[in-house]
Amino acid sequence: MPGIEISPVNSAAAKRQFLEFPYTLYRDDPNWVAPLRIDQKEILDPNRHPFYQHADMQCFLATSAGAVCGRIAAIVDRDANAARNERVGTFGFFESIESSDVAAALFASAKAWLSARGMTLLRGPVNPSINYEAGLLVDGFDSTPRVLVTYNPPYYERLFLGAGLHSVRDLYAYRLTRRTPEGERQRWAKLERALRMVSNPDVLIRPVKMNQFDADVQGVWRIYNEAWRGNWGAAPCSPDELRYIARQLKPIMIPELAVGAEAGGQLIGFGIAVPDINQALKHAHGSLFPFGLLKILYYRRGIKNLRVVALGVLEQYRDTGIGARLYAAIYRKSLELGYTEAECSWVVEDNRPMRKSLEFLGGERYKTYRIYEAPLETRSN
């Protein structure tokens, strides 16, 4: 192909090109769900999104013969590096045509920018951190992605490997499908037997309280940072970030499917499942107007799938069966509400307790998202 040029995204015109490239790249892919442009503008705007209160990002565009052919963002999350005593630079928002030359040039630019800032390791993809969309889809390309998970063409894996990256962790998605009435009876009886063995009457499982939503969000923030702190690749989530995420989820949240575990009046665990709004967003093609919002509202009525976005319990309560009780509460209510399938994602490959719990419930591992790394040549400014 003609000469490839990599340029930093600094102008308003370049920002528009960076934003619009995926809508061109995926226009013929039947499984891709176009994210709302208004949401993409916000998450890429350092002046509007709370993530950039503790992080720096530089976006790059690849062009050939005047046409955009790829993009990437290089990111330094200061809070994550301070928490883990690391110098990890991350990358995200990667998109490229099927060209190893384009991918290599994009990664070279991101590496150079990160190296100049003292980073020693490149890790990703994360958009813009592991607390948001993360991982490269490497299997399970035959279905539409669920809400707040990534999607990409199969050839991206080859581009990553060709650019010198290597696999470091797999993130699994499990699928729970509604069975026949007899199958559901057997599944629930199995779960009830397990729950009786770990029952704790002092812990109350209750739905989120919409009339004290902000207080519950504050409790979830505390649990999230404490419960995930020891996990591989975990990054702190600031209160402003979690409030931002909560505001995004609130319009589609069903209180009975967002549950908390409470002891002594304090939240000690939580589980959140939301309807897979991607089934409706797919019809809006990334825009709310002139008809996108009406299409979302129309198709939202037919959503039968859920995604369990997060489930966590404070460390001192992890062996008390509270996690299983949270799953059971969500599962029971989802059946009552008529949902037929739930994706539980993602689960890190070495989180064996969580994987065993999902497999015990009959969960099928059906998608894999992969995190990659590459060493960086350290340079000073």
XYZ file of C-alpha atoms in Angstrom:
381
model
C 0.000 0.000 0.000
C 1.159 3.633 -0.382
C 3.299 5.191 2.323
C 1.809 5.132 5.815
C 1.850 8.321 7.844
C 1.306 8.399 11.594
C 0.262 11.692 13.123
C -0.777 12.740 16.632
C -4.418 13.698 17.024
C -4.352 17.324 18.119
C -6.741 19.212 15.848
C -10.538 19.200 15.810
C -10.505 17.681 12.325
C -8.193 14.848 13.400
C -10.389 14.167 16.444
C -13.399 13.770 14.157
C -11.453 11.358 11.949
C -10.349 9.351 14.994
C -13.943 9.159 16.213
C -15.471 8.231 12.853
C -13.001 5.603 11.644
C -14.676 2.564 13.315
C -18.046 3.472 11.777
C -16.426 3.139 8.349
C -14.308 0.097 9.174
C -17.209 -1.995 10.531
C -20.036 -0.804 8.308
C -20.383 -4.224 6.624
C -19.900 -6.330 9.787
C -23.305 -7.711 10.837
C -22.217 -8.339 14.433
C -20.675 -4.972 15.270
C -22.774 -2.621 17.393
C -22.056 1.026 16.676
C -21.560 2.851 19.987
C -23.384 6.123 20.385
C -21.181 8.910 19.073
C -22.146 11.105 21.999
C -20.711 8.524 24.411
C -17.544 8.059 22.352
C -16.926 11.796 22.234
C -17.128 11.970 26.004
C -14.856 9.032 26.785
C -12.225 10.422 24.410
C -12.394 13.961 25.791
C -9.804 14.703 28.513
C -11.778 17.799 29.506
C -15.035 15.942 30.128
C -14.285 12.401 31.285
C -13.178 11.877 34.924
C -10.626 9.187 33.988
C -8.259 11.879 32.731
C -8.087 13.512 36.142
C -5.387 10.915 36.868
C -4.292 9.862 33.382
C -2.735 11.240 30.206
C -3.589 10.064 26.704
C -2.266 10.726 23.226
C -4.185 9.496 20.207
C -2.589 8.704 16.837
C -4.021 8.330 13.339
C -2.604 6.266 10.493
C -3.279 7.518 6.975
C -2.355 6.282 3.532
C -2.945 8.281 0.358
C -4.946 10.731 2.436
C -7.369 8.114 3.831
C -7.516 7.007 7.472
C -6.453 3.368 7.831
C -5.881 2.979 11.576
C -5.882 4.538 15.018
C -4.505 3.952 18.519
C -4.339 5.729 21.883
C -1.341 5.615 24.230
C -2.275 6.043 27.897
C -0.484 6.601 31.201
C -2.685 5.968 34.239
C -0.808 7.575 37.130
C -3.091 6.177 39.843
C -2.785 2.599 38.562
C 0.999 2.793 38.373
C 1.261 4.329 41.842
C -1.031 1.673 43.338
C 0.980 -1.214 41.877
C 4.424 0.402 41.871
C 4.703 -0.142 38.119
C 5.572 1.838 35.029
C 3.003 0.375 32.675
C 1.799 2.282 29.662
C -1.432 1.065 28.174
C -2.984 1.296 24.733
C -6.583 1.379 23.658
C -9.138 2.366 21.025
C -7.084 0.394 18.479
C -8.619 -0.068 15.052
C -6.897 -0.936 11.786
C -7.467 -2.218 8.304
C -6.011 -5.673 7.669
C -2.410 -4.516 7.286
C 0.571 -5.557 9.406
C 2.415 -2.430 8.240
C -0.314 -0.128 9.557
C -0.507 -1.965 12.887
C 3.278 -1.972 13.316
C 3.451 1.760 12.639
C 0.652 2.515 15.104
C 2.238 0.445 17.865
C 5.641 1.992 17.191
C 4.204 5.471 17.717
C 2.400 4.475 20.908
C 5.538 2.777 22.239
C 7.701 5.812 21.504
C 5.287 8.162 23.282
C 5.099 5.896 26.338
C 8.854 5.250 26.434
C 9.512 8.986 26.432
C 7.437 9.159 29.618
C 9.438 6.509 31.416
C 7.131 3.541 30.901
C 8.780 0.123 30.739
C 5.881 -2.072 29.615
C 3.058 -1.776 27.083
C -0.253 -3.459 27.989
C -3.693 -3.570 26.425
C -6.094 -3.144 24.838
C -8.063 -1.181 27.427
C -10.510 1.568 26.523
C -9.257 3.583 28.393
C -8.530 1.348 31.432
C -9.315 -2.151 32.633
C -12.301 -0.693 34.501
C -14.026 -0.059 31.161
C -13.969 -2.152 27.971
C -10.908 -4.396 27.966
C -9.296 -7.175 25.990
C -9.058 -8.299 22.385
C -11.747 -10.722 21.256
C -9.953 -13.897 20.114
C -12.840 -16.367 19.897
C -16.617 -16.079 19.712
C -16.938 -13.873 16.639
C -20.290 -15.332 15.612
C -22.526 -13.159 17.780
C -23.174 -9.558 18.690
C -21.137 -8.270 21.654
C -22.999 -7.578 24.876
C -23.190 -4.123 26.403
C -19.834 -2.637 27.520
C -17.607 -5.340 26.018
C -15.247 -5.147 23.073
C -15.570 -6.464 19.539
C -13.032 -6.662 16.728
C -12.265 -8.607 13.539
C -10.457 -11.958 13.872
C -7.370 -10.626 12.062
C -6.497 -8.265 14.934
C -4.833 -11.107 16.826
C -2.446 -11.617 13.928
C -1.708 -7.884 13.803
C -0.897 -7.805 17.523
C 1.443 -10.769 17.339
C 3.104 -9.402 14.209
C 3.803 -6.137 16.047
C 5.719 -7.994 18.769
C 3.029 -8.239 21.445
C 2.463 -11.434 23.404
C -0.492 -12.827 25.343
C -0.428 -12.252 29.101
C -3.972 -12.943 30.397
C -7.259 -14.283 29.098
C -10.615 -12.906 30.207
C -13.548 -15.295 29.830
C -17.213 -14.698 29.116
C -19.696 -17.310 30.330
C -23.199 -17.799 29.000
C -26.130 -19.047 31.084
C -29.105 -20.087 28.983
C -32.618 -20.733 30.245
C -33.374 -24.434 30.167
C -36.576 -26.413 29.876
C -38.842 -26.231 32.953
C -37.450 -29.536 34.208
C -33.884 -28.414 33.543
C -34.504 -25.181 35.442
C -36.011 -27.100 38.353
C -32.918 -29.308 38.573
C -30.557 -26.338 38.280
C -32.382 -24.407 40.999
C -32.552 -27.438 43.321
C -28.801 -27.846 42.930
C -28.244 -24.195 43.729
C -30.589 -24.272 46.725
C -28.682 -27.212 48.239
C -25.427 -25.326 47.879
C -26.895 -22.144 49.371
C -28.229 -23.972 52.431
C -24.677 -25.029 53.253
C -23.454 -21.426 53.325
C -26.543 -19.608 54.600
C -25.872 -16.560 56.781
C -29.042 -15.020 58.218
C -27.150 -11.940 59.403
C -26.528 -10.848 55.809
C -29.392 -9.214 53.926
C -29.542 -9.496 50.137
C -31.545 -6.565 48.811
C -32.039 -4.630 45.548
C -30.450 -1.266 44.935
C -32.413 1.563 46.510
C -33.167 4.032 43.751
C -34.201 6.659 46.317
C -30.701 6.493 47.801
C -28.858 5.689 44.602
C -25.853 7.928 45.309
C -25.305 6.330 48.721
C -25.379 2.845 47.196
C -22.932 3.972 44.498
C -20.575 5.162 47.228
C -20.789 1.735 48.883
C -20.145 -0.028 45.604
C -17.090 2.191 45.000
C -15.594 1.175 48.345
C -16.193 -2.534 47.696
C -14.989 -2.344 44.092
C -11.612 -0.890 44.966
C -11.088 -3.147 47.992
C -12.353 -6.375 46.436
C -10.486 -5.985 43.126
C -7.264 -4.535 44.560
C -5.405 -7.859 44.599
C -6.568 -8.989 41.163
C -4.178 -9.120 38.247
C -4.026 -5.826 36.382
C -6.471 -4.077 38.715
C -6.569 -0.288 38.523
C -8.151 2.016 41.115
C -11.444 3.581 40.099
C -11.988 7.092 41.417
C -15.311 8.129 42.983
C -15.967 10.460 40.053
C -15.377 7.631 37.583
C -17.731 5.254 39.336
C -20.402 7.943 39.513
C -19.910 8.448 35.777
C -20.314 4.717 35.092
C -23.343 4.558 37.393
C -25.000 7.444 35.554
C -24.489 5.566 32.285
C -26.065 2.392 33.661
C -28.903 3.961 35.650
C -31.280 4.508 32.671
C -31.181 0.794 31.792
C -30.856 -0.591 35.313
C -33.594 -2.797 36.796
C -33.365 -2.452 40.610
C -34.135 -6.127 41.272
C -31.166 -7.115 39.076
C -28.751 -4.807 40.889
C -28.405 -6.296 44.349
C -26.353 -5.632 47.419
C -25.309 -7.734 50.394
C -25.731 -5.783 53.601
C -24.409 -6.555 57.100
C -24.894 -4.214 60.018
C -26.354 -1.605 57.709
C -23.251 -1.531 55.487
C -22.759 -2.906 51.977
C -20.276 -5.780 51.963
C -20.939 -7.079 48.452
C -22.837 -6.322 45.269
C -23.875 -7.816 41.957
C -25.089 -5.871 38.944
C -26.824 -7.253 35.865
C -28.283 -5.030 33.168
C -30.381 -5.714 30.072
C -28.228 -6.041 26.974
C -29.053 -2.653 25.512
C -26.799 -3.482 22.552
C -29.737 -5.388 21.092
C -31.503 -2.031 20.749
C -28.457 0.166 20.076
C -27.657 -1.922 17.024
C -30.590 -0.341 15.228
C -29.510 3.250 15.984
C -26.221 3.038 14.038
C -24.427 5.279 16.538
C -26.769 8.284 16.461
C -29.692 9.328 18.632
C -31.149 11.663 16.018
C -33.194 11.927 13.953
C -34.614 8.430 14.572
C -32.010 6.611 16.660
C -33.628 7.300 20.019
C -37.021 6.125 18.792
C -35.483 2.895 17.482
C -33.700 2.267 20.789
C -36.930 2.743 22.737
C -38.822 0.478 20.344
C -36.329 -2.398 20.263
C -35.555 -2.158 23.978
C -38.937 -3.747 24.700
C -37.838 -7.022 23.134
C -34.553 -7.487 25.014
C -34.324 -10.969 26.529
C -30.611 -11.093 27.337
C -28.671 -9.779 30.328
C -25.078 -9.079 31.113
C -23.750 -9.507 34.657
C -21.421 -6.496 34.639
C -19.766 -6.938 38.029
C -19.980 -8.971 41.210
C -17.735 -8.439 44.203
C -17.551 -9.183 47.920
C -15.209 -7.755 50.536
C -12.306 -10.117 51.186
C -13.265 -10.990 54.780
C -16.649 -12.277 53.550
C -15.548 -14.202 50.457
C -15.749 -17.656 52.046
C -19.228 -17.132 53.468
C -21.211 -17.888 50.324
C -22.374 -14.330 49.796
C -21.192 -14.316 46.190
C -23.350 -17.362 45.474
C -26.339 -15.709 47.160
C -25.914 -12.594 45.026
C -25.793 -14.703 41.855
C -28.845 -16.642 43.033
C -30.840 -13.452 43.673
C -30.067 -12.125 40.201
C -30.732 -15.504 38.598
C -34.096 -15.997 40.309
C -35.316 -12.509 39.422
C -34.150 -12.790 35.812
C -36.313 -15.895 35.405
C -39.312 -14.114 36.906
C -38.825 -11.207 34.488
C -38.669 -13.509 31.473
C -35.009 -13.175 30.486
C -33.714 -16.203 28.611
C -29.933 -15.730 28.596
C -27.235 -14.022 30.633
C -23.602 -13.340 29.919
C -21.313 -13.222 32.950
C -18.219 -11.353 31.900
C -15.527 -11.051 32.207
C -13.701 -13.498 34.502
C -9.879 -13.588 34.586
C -8.556 -17.017 33.644
C -6.872 -17.594 37.026
C -9.989 -16.680 39.053
C -10.845 -20.324 39.603
C -13.439 -19.841 42.378
C -15.576 -17.620 40.155
C -15.131 -19.884 37.146
C -16.145 -22.932 39.191
C -19.231 -21.130 40.489
C -20.387 -20.322 36.965
C -19.640 -23.816 35.701
C -21.541 -25.233 38.686
C -24.571 -23.261 37.498
C -24.178 -24.689 34.006
C -22.399 -21.726 32.496
C -20.760 -22.229 29.108
C -17.500 -20.421 28.359
C -18.182 -19.021 24.925
C -15.956 -15.978 24.356
C -12.371 -15.101 25.217
C -10.848 -11.628 25.460
C -7.049 -11.387 25.628
C -4.691 -8.859 27.168
C -1.292 -8.400 25.517
C 2.037 -6.942 26.598
C 5.332 -5.881 25.068
C 8.492 -4.459 26.672
C 9.320 -0.809 26.104
C 12.694 0.794 25.595
C 12.901 3.355 28.373
C 13.875 6.855 27.415
C 13.896 10.071 29.345
C 12.244 13.289 28.206
